[in-house]
Coordinates of C-alpha atoms in Angstrom, one line a residue:
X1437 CA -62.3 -69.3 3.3
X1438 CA -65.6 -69.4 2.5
X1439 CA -69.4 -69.7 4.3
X1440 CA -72.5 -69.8 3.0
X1441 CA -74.3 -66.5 2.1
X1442 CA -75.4 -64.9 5.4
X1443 CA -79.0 -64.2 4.6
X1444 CA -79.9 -67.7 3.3
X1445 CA -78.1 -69.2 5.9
X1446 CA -80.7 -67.0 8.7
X1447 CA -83.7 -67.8 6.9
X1448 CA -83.4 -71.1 7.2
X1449 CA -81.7 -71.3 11.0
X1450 CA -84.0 -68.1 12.2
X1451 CA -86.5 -68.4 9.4
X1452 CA -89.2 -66.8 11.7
X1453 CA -86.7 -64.4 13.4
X1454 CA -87.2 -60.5 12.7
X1455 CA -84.5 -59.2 11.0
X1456 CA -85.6 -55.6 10.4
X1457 CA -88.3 -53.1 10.4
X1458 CA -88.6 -49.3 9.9
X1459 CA -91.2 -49.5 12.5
X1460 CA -94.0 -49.4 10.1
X1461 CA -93.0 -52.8 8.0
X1462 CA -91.3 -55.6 9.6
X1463 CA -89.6 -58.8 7.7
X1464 CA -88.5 -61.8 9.3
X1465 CA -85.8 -63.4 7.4
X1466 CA -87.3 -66.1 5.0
X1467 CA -89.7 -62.9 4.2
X1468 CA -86.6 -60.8 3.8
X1469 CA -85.0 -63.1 1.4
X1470 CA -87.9 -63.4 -0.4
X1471 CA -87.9 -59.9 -1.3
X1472 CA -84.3 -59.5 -2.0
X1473 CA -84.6 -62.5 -4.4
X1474 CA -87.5 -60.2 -6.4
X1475 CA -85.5 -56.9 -6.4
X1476 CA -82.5 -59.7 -7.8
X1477 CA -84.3 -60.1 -10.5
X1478 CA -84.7 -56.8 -11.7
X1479 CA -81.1 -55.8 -11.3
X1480 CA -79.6 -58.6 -12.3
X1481 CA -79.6 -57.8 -16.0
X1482 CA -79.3 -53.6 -15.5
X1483 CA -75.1 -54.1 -15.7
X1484 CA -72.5 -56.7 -16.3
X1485 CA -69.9 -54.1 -13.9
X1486 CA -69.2 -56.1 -10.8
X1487 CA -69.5 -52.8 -8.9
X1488 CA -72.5 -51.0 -8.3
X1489 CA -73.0 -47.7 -6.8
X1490 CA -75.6 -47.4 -3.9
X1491 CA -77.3 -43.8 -2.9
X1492 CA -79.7 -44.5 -0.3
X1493 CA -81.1 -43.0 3.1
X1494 CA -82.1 -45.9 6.1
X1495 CA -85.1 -47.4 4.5
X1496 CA -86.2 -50.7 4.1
X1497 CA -85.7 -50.4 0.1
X1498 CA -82.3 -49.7 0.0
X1499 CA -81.6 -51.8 2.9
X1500 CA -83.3 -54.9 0.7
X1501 CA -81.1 -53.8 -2.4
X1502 CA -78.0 -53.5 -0.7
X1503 CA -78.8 -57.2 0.4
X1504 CA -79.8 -58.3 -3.3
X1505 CA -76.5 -56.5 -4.6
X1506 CA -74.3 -58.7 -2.2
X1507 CA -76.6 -62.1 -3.2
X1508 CA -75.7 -61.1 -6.5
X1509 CA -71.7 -61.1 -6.1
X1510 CA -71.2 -57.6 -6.5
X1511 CA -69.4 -54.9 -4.8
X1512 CA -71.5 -52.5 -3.4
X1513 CA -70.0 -48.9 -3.2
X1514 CA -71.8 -46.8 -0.9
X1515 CA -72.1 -42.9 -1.8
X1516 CA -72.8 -40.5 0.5
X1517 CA -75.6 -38.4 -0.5
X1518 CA -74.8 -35.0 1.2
X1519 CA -72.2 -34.5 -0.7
X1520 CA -72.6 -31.9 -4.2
X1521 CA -72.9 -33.7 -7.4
X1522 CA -69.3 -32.4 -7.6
X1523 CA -67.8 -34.7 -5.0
X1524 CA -69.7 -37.8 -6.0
X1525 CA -68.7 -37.5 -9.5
X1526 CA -65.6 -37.9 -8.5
X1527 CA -66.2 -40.9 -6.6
X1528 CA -68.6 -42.7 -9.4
X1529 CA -65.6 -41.6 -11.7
X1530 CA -63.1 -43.3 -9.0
X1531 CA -64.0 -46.8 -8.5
X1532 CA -65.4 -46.9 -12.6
X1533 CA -69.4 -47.0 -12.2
X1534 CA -71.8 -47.5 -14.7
X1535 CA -74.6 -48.0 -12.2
X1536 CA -76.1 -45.9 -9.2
X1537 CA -78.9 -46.9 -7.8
X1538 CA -80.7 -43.9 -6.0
X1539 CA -83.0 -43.7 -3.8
X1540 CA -86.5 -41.7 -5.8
X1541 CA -86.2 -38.7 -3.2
X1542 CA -82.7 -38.2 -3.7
X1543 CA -82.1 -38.2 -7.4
X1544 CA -81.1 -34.4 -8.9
X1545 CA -81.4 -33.1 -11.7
X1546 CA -77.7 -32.9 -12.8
X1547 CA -77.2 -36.8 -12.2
X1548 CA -75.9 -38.4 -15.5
X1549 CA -77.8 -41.5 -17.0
X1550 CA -75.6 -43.8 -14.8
X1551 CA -77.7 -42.5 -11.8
X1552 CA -81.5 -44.6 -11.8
X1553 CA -84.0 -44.6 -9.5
X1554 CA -85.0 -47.4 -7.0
X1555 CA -88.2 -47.0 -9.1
X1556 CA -87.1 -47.2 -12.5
X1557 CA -84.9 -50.2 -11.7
X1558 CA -87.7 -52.0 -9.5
X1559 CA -89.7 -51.7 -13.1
X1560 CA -87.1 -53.5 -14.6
X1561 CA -88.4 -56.9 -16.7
X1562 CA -88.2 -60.0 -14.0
X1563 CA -85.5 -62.3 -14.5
X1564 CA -84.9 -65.8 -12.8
X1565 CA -82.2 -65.4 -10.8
X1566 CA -79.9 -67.7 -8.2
X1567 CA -78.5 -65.7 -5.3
X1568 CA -74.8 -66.4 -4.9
X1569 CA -74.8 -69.5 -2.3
X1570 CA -71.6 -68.3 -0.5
X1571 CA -69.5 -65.7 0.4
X1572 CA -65.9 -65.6 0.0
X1573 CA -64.0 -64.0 2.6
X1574 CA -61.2 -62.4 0.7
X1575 CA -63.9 -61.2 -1.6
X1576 CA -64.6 -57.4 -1.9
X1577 CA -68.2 -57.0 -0.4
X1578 CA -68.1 -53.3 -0.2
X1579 CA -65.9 -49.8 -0.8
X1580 CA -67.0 -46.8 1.4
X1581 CA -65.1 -43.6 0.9
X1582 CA -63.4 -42.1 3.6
X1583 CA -64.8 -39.2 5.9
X1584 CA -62.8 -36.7 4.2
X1585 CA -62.4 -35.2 7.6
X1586 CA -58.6 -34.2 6.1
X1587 CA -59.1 -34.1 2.5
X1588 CA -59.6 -36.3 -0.9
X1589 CA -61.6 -39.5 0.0
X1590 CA -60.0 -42.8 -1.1
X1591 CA -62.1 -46.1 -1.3
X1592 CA -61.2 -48.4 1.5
X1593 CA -62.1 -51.7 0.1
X1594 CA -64.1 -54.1 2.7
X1595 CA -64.4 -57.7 2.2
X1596 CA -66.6 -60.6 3.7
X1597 CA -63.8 -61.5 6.0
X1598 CA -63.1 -58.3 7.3
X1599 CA -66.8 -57.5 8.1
X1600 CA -66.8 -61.0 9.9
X1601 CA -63.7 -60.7 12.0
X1602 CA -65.4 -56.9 13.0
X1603 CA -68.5 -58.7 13.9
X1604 CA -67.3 -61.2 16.3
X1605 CA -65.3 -59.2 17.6
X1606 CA -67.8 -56.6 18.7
X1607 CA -69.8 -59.4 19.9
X1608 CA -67.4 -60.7 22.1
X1609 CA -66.7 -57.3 23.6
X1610 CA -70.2 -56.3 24.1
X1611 CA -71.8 -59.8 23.9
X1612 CA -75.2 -60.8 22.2
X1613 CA -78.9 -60.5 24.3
X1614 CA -81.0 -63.3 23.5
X1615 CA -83.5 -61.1 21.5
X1616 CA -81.1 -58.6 20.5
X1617 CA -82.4 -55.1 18.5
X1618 CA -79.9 -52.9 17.3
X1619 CA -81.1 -49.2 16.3
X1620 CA -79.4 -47.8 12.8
X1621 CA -80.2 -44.2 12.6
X1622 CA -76.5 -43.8 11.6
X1623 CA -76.1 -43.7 7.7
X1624 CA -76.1 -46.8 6.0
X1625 CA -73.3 -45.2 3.8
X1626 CA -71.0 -44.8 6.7
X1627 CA -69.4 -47.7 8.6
X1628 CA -71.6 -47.1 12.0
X1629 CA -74.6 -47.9 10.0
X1630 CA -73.7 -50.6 7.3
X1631 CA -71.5 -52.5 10.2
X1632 CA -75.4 -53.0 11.7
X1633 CA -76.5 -54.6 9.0
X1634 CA -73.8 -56.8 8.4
X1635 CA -73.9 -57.5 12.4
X1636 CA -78.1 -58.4 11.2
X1637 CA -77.1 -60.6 8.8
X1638 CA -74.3 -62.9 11.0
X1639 CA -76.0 -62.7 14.4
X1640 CA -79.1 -63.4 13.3
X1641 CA -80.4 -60.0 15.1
X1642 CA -83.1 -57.3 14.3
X1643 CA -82.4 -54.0 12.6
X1644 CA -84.3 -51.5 13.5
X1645 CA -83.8 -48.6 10.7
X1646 CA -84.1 -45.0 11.6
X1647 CA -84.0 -42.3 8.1
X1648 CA -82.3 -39.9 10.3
X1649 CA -81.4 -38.5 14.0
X1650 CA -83.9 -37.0 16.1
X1651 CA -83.9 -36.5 19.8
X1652 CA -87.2 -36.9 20.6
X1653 CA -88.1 -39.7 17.9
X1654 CA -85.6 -41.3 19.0
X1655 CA -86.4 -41.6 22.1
X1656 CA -89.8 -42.5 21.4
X1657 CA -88.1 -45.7 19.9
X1658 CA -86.1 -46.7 22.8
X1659 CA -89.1 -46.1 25.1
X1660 CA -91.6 -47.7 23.4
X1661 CA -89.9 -50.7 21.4
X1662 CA -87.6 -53.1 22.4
X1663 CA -83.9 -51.7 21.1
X1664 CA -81.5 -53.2 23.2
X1665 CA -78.2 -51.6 21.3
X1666 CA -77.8 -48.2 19.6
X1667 CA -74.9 -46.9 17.7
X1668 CA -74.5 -42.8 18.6
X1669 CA -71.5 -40.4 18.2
X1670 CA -70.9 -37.8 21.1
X1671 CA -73.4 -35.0 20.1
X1672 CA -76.1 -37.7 19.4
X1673 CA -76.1 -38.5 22.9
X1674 CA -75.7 -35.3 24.4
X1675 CA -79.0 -34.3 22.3
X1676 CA -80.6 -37.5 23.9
X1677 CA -79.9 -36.6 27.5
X1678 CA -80.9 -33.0 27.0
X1679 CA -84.3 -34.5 25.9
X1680 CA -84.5 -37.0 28.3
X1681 CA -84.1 -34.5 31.0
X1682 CA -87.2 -33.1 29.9
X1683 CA -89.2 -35.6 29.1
X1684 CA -88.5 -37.9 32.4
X1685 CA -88.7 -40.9 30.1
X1686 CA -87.7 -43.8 31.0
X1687 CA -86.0 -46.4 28.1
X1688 CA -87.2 -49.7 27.6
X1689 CA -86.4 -52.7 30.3
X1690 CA -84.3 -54.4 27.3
X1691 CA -82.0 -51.5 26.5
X1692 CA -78.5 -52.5 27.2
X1693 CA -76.4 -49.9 25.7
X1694 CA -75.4 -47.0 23.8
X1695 CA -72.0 -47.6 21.1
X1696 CA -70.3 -44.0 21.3
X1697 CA -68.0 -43.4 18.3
X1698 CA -66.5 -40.7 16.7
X1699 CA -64.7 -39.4 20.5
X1700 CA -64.7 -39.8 24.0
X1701 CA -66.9 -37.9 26.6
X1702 CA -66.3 -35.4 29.1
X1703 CA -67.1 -36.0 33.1
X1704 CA -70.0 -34.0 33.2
X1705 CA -71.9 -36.3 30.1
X1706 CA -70.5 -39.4 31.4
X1707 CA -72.2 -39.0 35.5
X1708 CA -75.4 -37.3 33.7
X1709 CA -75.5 -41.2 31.9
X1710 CA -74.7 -42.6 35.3
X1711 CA -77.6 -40.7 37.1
X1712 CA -79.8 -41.9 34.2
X1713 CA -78.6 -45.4 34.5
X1714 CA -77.1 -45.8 30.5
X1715 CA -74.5 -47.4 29.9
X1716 CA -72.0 -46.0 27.5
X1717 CA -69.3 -48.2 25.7
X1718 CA -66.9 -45.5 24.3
X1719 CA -64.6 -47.2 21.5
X1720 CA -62.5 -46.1 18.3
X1721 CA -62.2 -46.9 15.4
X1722 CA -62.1 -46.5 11.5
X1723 CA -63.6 -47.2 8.2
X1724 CA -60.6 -49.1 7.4
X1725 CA -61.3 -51.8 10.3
X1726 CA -65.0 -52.0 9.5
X1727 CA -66.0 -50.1 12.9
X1728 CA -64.8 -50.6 16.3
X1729 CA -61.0 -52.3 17.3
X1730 CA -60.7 -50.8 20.5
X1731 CA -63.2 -50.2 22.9
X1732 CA -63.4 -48.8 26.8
X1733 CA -66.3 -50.8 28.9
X1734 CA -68.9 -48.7 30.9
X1735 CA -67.3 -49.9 34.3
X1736 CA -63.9 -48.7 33.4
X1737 CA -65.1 -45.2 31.9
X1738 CA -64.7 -42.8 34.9
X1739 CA -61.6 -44.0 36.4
X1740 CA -60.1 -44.0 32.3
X1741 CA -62.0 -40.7 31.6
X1742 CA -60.9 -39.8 28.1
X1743 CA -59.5 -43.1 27.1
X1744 CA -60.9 -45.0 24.0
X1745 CA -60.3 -48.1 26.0
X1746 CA -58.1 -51.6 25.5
X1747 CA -58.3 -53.6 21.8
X1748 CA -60.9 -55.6 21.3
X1749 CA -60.2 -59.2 21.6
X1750 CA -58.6 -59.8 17.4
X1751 CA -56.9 -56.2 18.0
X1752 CA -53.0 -55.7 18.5
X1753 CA -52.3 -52.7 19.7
X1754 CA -48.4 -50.8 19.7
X1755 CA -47.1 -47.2 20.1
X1756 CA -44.5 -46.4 17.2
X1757 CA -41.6 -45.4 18.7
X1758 CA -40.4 -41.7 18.9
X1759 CA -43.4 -40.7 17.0
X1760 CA -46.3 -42.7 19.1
X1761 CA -48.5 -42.8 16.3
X1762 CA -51.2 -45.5 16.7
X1763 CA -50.6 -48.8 15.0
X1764 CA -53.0 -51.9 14.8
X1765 CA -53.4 -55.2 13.5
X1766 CA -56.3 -57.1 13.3
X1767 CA -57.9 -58.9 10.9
X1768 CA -60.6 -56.6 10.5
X1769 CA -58.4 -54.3 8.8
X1770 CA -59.3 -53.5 4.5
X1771 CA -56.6 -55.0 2.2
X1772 CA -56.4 -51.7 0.5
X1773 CA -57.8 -48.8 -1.5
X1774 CA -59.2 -48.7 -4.7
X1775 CA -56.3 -46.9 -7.1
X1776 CA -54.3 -45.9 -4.5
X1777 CA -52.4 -48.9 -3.5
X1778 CA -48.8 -47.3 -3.0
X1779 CA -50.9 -44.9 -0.3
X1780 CA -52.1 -47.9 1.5
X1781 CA -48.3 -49.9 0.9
X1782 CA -47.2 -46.4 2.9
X1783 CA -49.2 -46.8 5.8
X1784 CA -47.5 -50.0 7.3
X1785 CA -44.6 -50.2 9.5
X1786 CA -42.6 -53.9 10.1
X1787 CA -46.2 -55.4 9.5
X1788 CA -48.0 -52.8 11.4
X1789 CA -51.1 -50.3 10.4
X1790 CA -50.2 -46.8 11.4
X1791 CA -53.7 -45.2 11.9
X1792 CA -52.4 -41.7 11.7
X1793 CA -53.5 -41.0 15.2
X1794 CA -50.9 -40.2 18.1
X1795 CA -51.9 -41.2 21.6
X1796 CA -50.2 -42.7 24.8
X1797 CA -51.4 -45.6 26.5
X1798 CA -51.4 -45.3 31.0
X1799 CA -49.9 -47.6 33.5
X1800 CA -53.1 -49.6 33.3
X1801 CA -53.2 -50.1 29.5
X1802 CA -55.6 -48.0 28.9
X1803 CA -55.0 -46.1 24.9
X1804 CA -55.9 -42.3 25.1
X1805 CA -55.7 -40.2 21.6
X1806 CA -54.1 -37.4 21.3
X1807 CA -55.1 -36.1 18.1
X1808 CA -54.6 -37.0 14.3
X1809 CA -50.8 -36.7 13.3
X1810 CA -51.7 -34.2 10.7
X1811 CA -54.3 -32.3 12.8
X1812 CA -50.9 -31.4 15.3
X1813 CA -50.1 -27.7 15.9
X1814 CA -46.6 -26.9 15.9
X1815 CA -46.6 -23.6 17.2
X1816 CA -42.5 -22.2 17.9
X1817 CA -41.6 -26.0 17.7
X1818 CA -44.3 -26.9 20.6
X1819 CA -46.2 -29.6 19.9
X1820 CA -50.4 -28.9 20.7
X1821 CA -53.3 -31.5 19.8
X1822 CA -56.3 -29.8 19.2
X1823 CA -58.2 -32.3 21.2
X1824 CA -56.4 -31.7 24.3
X1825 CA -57.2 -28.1 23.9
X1826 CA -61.0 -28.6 23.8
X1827 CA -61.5 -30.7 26.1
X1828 CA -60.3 -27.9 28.1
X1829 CA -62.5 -25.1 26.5
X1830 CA -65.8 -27.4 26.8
X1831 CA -65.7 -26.5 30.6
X1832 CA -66.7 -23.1 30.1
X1833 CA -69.6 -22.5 31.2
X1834 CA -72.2 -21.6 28.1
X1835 CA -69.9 -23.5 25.9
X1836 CA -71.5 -26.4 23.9
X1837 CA -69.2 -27.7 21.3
X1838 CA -65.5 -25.9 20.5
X1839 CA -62.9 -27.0 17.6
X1840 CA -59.8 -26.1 17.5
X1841 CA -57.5 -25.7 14.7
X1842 CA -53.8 -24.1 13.3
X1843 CA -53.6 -20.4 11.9
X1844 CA -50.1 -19.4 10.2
X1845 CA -48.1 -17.2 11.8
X1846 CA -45.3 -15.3 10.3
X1847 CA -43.5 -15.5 13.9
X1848 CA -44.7 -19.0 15.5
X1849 CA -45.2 -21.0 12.0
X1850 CA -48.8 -21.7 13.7
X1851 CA -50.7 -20.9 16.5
X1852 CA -54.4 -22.1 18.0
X1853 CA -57.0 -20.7 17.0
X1854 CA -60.5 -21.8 18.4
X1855 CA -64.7 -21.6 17.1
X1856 CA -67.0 -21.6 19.9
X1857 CA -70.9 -22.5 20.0
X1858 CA -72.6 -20.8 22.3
X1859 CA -73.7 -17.8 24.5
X1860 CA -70.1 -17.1 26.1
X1861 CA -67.6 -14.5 26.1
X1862 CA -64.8 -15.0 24.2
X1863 CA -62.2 -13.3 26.7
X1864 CA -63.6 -15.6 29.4
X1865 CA -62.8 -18.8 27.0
X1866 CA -59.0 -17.1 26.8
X1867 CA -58.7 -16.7 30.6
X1868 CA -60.2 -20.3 31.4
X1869 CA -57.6 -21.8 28.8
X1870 CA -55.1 -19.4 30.2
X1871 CA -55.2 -21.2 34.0
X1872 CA -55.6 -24.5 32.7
X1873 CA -53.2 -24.8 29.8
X1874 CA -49.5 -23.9 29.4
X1875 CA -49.4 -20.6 27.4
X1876 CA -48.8 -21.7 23.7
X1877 CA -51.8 -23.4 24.1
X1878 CA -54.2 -21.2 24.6
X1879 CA -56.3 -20.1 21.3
X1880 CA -54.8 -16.5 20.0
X1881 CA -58.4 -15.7 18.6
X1882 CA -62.2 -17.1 19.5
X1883 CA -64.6 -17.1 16.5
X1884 CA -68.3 -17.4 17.6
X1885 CA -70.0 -19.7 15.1
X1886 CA -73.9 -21.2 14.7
X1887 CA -72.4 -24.7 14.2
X1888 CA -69.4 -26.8 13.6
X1889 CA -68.9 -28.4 10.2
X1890 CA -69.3 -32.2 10.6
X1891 CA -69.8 -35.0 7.8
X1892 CA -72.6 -37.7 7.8
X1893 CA -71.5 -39.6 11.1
X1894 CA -70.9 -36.6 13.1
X1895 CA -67.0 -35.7 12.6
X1896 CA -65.5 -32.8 13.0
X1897 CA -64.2 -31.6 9.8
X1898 CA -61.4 -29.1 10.3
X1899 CA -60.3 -28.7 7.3
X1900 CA -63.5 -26.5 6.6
X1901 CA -62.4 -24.4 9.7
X1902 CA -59.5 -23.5 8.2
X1903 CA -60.6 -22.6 4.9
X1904 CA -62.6 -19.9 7.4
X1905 CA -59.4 -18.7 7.8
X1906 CA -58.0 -18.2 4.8
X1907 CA -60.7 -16.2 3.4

């Protein structure tokens, strides 16, 4: 299938429509196509690859050449630039680059001469160029590394179709405001934020970039323009209602809702958002589905408290059976990874997608997650998912965020071990977990830490824990 590139297809229904601004510059869409159409034709020439490597943070630049890069035919693949020089070798190395494009502030001096500046390639001699007229739905449109919350990244491949069928879906779960404004102060390099832009493009809907998260700047935002939708992962929004608390503020009359990724929330955050009148849309899921496939609806929270919701309208949902690892389809769901196709082959079972998650679903329906399958602690053959642990430990009073993780033991083969933020006292954690968990589950040892290792959109990343452990 087939439909006509997205951005010329706006500008000439919503030609007067705004489809982004940083808050500074604003472009409506034929004004938006007309600059993608100029940065074409100074890229157009700079590599005959049809990949192209993207390093950008959420400005209006790399938002525009991410655009031009699409209406050119090629794949963009997104690189996230907190990672070392290291790590995104091996991903330039990975999917066979010959151009980056970097944002100016972000180039290093260790980058090879594959790596050029927006500047250097906005210099580039003018070209007449015709955008591609229409996008191909089985066609690649972009590869974004996964989180690495567990290990090696591998490039999930994303086409047209699959950041379609992730579109309407969320639209049909959360529907569209007439003036819609979505706020992206999620990376653009991670599926929260790019999933925007694509939802921009197809809704015909206003961006409203962000370059990074802060609570009080944020709030600024939602108070003073009209945002009607913003993408957040759990600490995000614990940040904004700490601010909001002491500021009093009050968020504009077209705010709708906030889109919580990246985990659930605990009672306690979910009637502070009540009292403040938000509403919350929890939902899960992955880089491989293009964003969210199952989602749990503000009305539904407290009664499902801890659930990730129902699928989303294109989502089939099963339990596998003895294991209940998580398995979807949907047509959202990437057609592989770069390289690593046998890995990809591995995941399916009779047709179905096994996410790698174990949950269990209630009498109502309702899909709560357990933990990832290889996050489980098997401590003396007991089975213990770190998540069900901290949600525990985040009643303690003082604590603010907890992880749990496995620690070999010559006896047990594992047991729990836990790193706690904040001012509490580590034999009061034990004694807490201690009347509120059975006994293997309890964390052996508390480790006091500043802050929890997360990547670019806010996920835990235990892995790093554990290295702590080993050292």
């Amino acid at each position: 299938m087939k439909t006509q590139n997205w951005l010329i297809k706006q500008a000439e229904l919503n030609p007067h429509r705004l489809a982004v601004s940083d808050g500074r510059v604003s472009y409506d869409f034929t004004t938006l196509l007309g600059k993608v159409k100029v940065d074409a034709s100074h890229l157009v020439n700079l590599t005959l690859q049809s990949r192209v490597g993207l390093m950008t943070k959420n400005n209006l630049q790399g938002y525009r050449l991410a655009l031009a890069l699409m209406s050119l035919g090629k794949t963009i693949v997104w690189l996230n630039w907190r990672l070392s020089t290291q790590e995104l070798m091996l991903q330039v190395d990975d999917s066979a680059l010959d151009l980056v494009i970097v944002d100016d502030s972000l180039m290093r001096e260790d980058f090879d001469h594959r790596y050029q500046p927006f500047t250097m390639v906005l210099n580039q001699p003018s070209v007449k160029v015709d955008l591609v007229a229409e996008f191909d739905f089985d066609k690649v449109a972009s590869i974004m590394y996964t989180s690495g919350t567990t290990g090696r990244p591998k490039g999930v491949l994303q086409t047209f179709g699959n950041h379609y069928a992730s579109a309407i879906a969320s639209s049909l779960n959360l529907g569209l405001a007439e003036n819609e404004e979505w706020l992206c102060v999620t990376p653009l390099f991670h599926i929260s934020g790019f999933s925007i832009l694509m939802r921009g493009l197809i809704y015909g809907m206003t961006v409203r970039l962000m370059a990074h998260f802060d609570p009080q700047t944020v709030e600024n935002v939602l108070v003073n323009e009209p945002v009607t939708i913003i993408s957040a992962v759990p600490y995000m929004l614990k940040q904004l209602l700490v601010q909001r608390r002491q500021s009093h503020q009050t968020y504009n009359k077209s705010f709708r809702l906030i889109l919580l990724g990246g985990g659930t929330i605990d009672l306690a955050t979910l009637k502070a958002c009540q009292a403040a009148q938000l509403q919350v849309v929890q939902c899960y899921g992955m880089t491989e589905t293009c964003s969210q496939v199952i989602a749990l609806s503000a009305q539904d929270a407290e009664k499902q408290i801890g659930s990730v919701g129902k699928p989303l309208f294109t989502t089939q949902l099963k339990l596998m059976p003895k294991t209940n690892e998580i398995a979807i389809k949907t047509p959202a769901l990437t057609p592989g990874y770069l390289n690593y196709s046998q890995k990809y082959t591995a995941k399916f079972k009779d047709g179905w997608y096994l996410t790698g998650d174990v949950g269990h679903l209630n009498d109502a329906g309702f899909l709560f997650v357990e933990g990832r399958k290889d996050e489980m602690i098997i401590s003396g053959g007991e089975n213990i998912f770190p998540q069900e642990v901290e949600a525990v430990l985040q009643q303690v009073p003082g604590v603010n965020e907890v992880a749990v993780v496995g620690k070999s033991d010559p006896v047990w083969g594992q047991t729990p071990v836990a790193f706690v933020v904040g001012d509490v006292d580590t034999e009061q954690v034990i004694r807490f977990g201690r009347q509120h968990l059975a006994h293997y589950k309890v964390p052996k040892e508390i480790h006091r830490i500043k802050q929890l290792p997360r990547n670019a959109s806010g996920k835990l990343q235990r892995f790093k824990l554990q290295m702590k452990l080993k050292k």
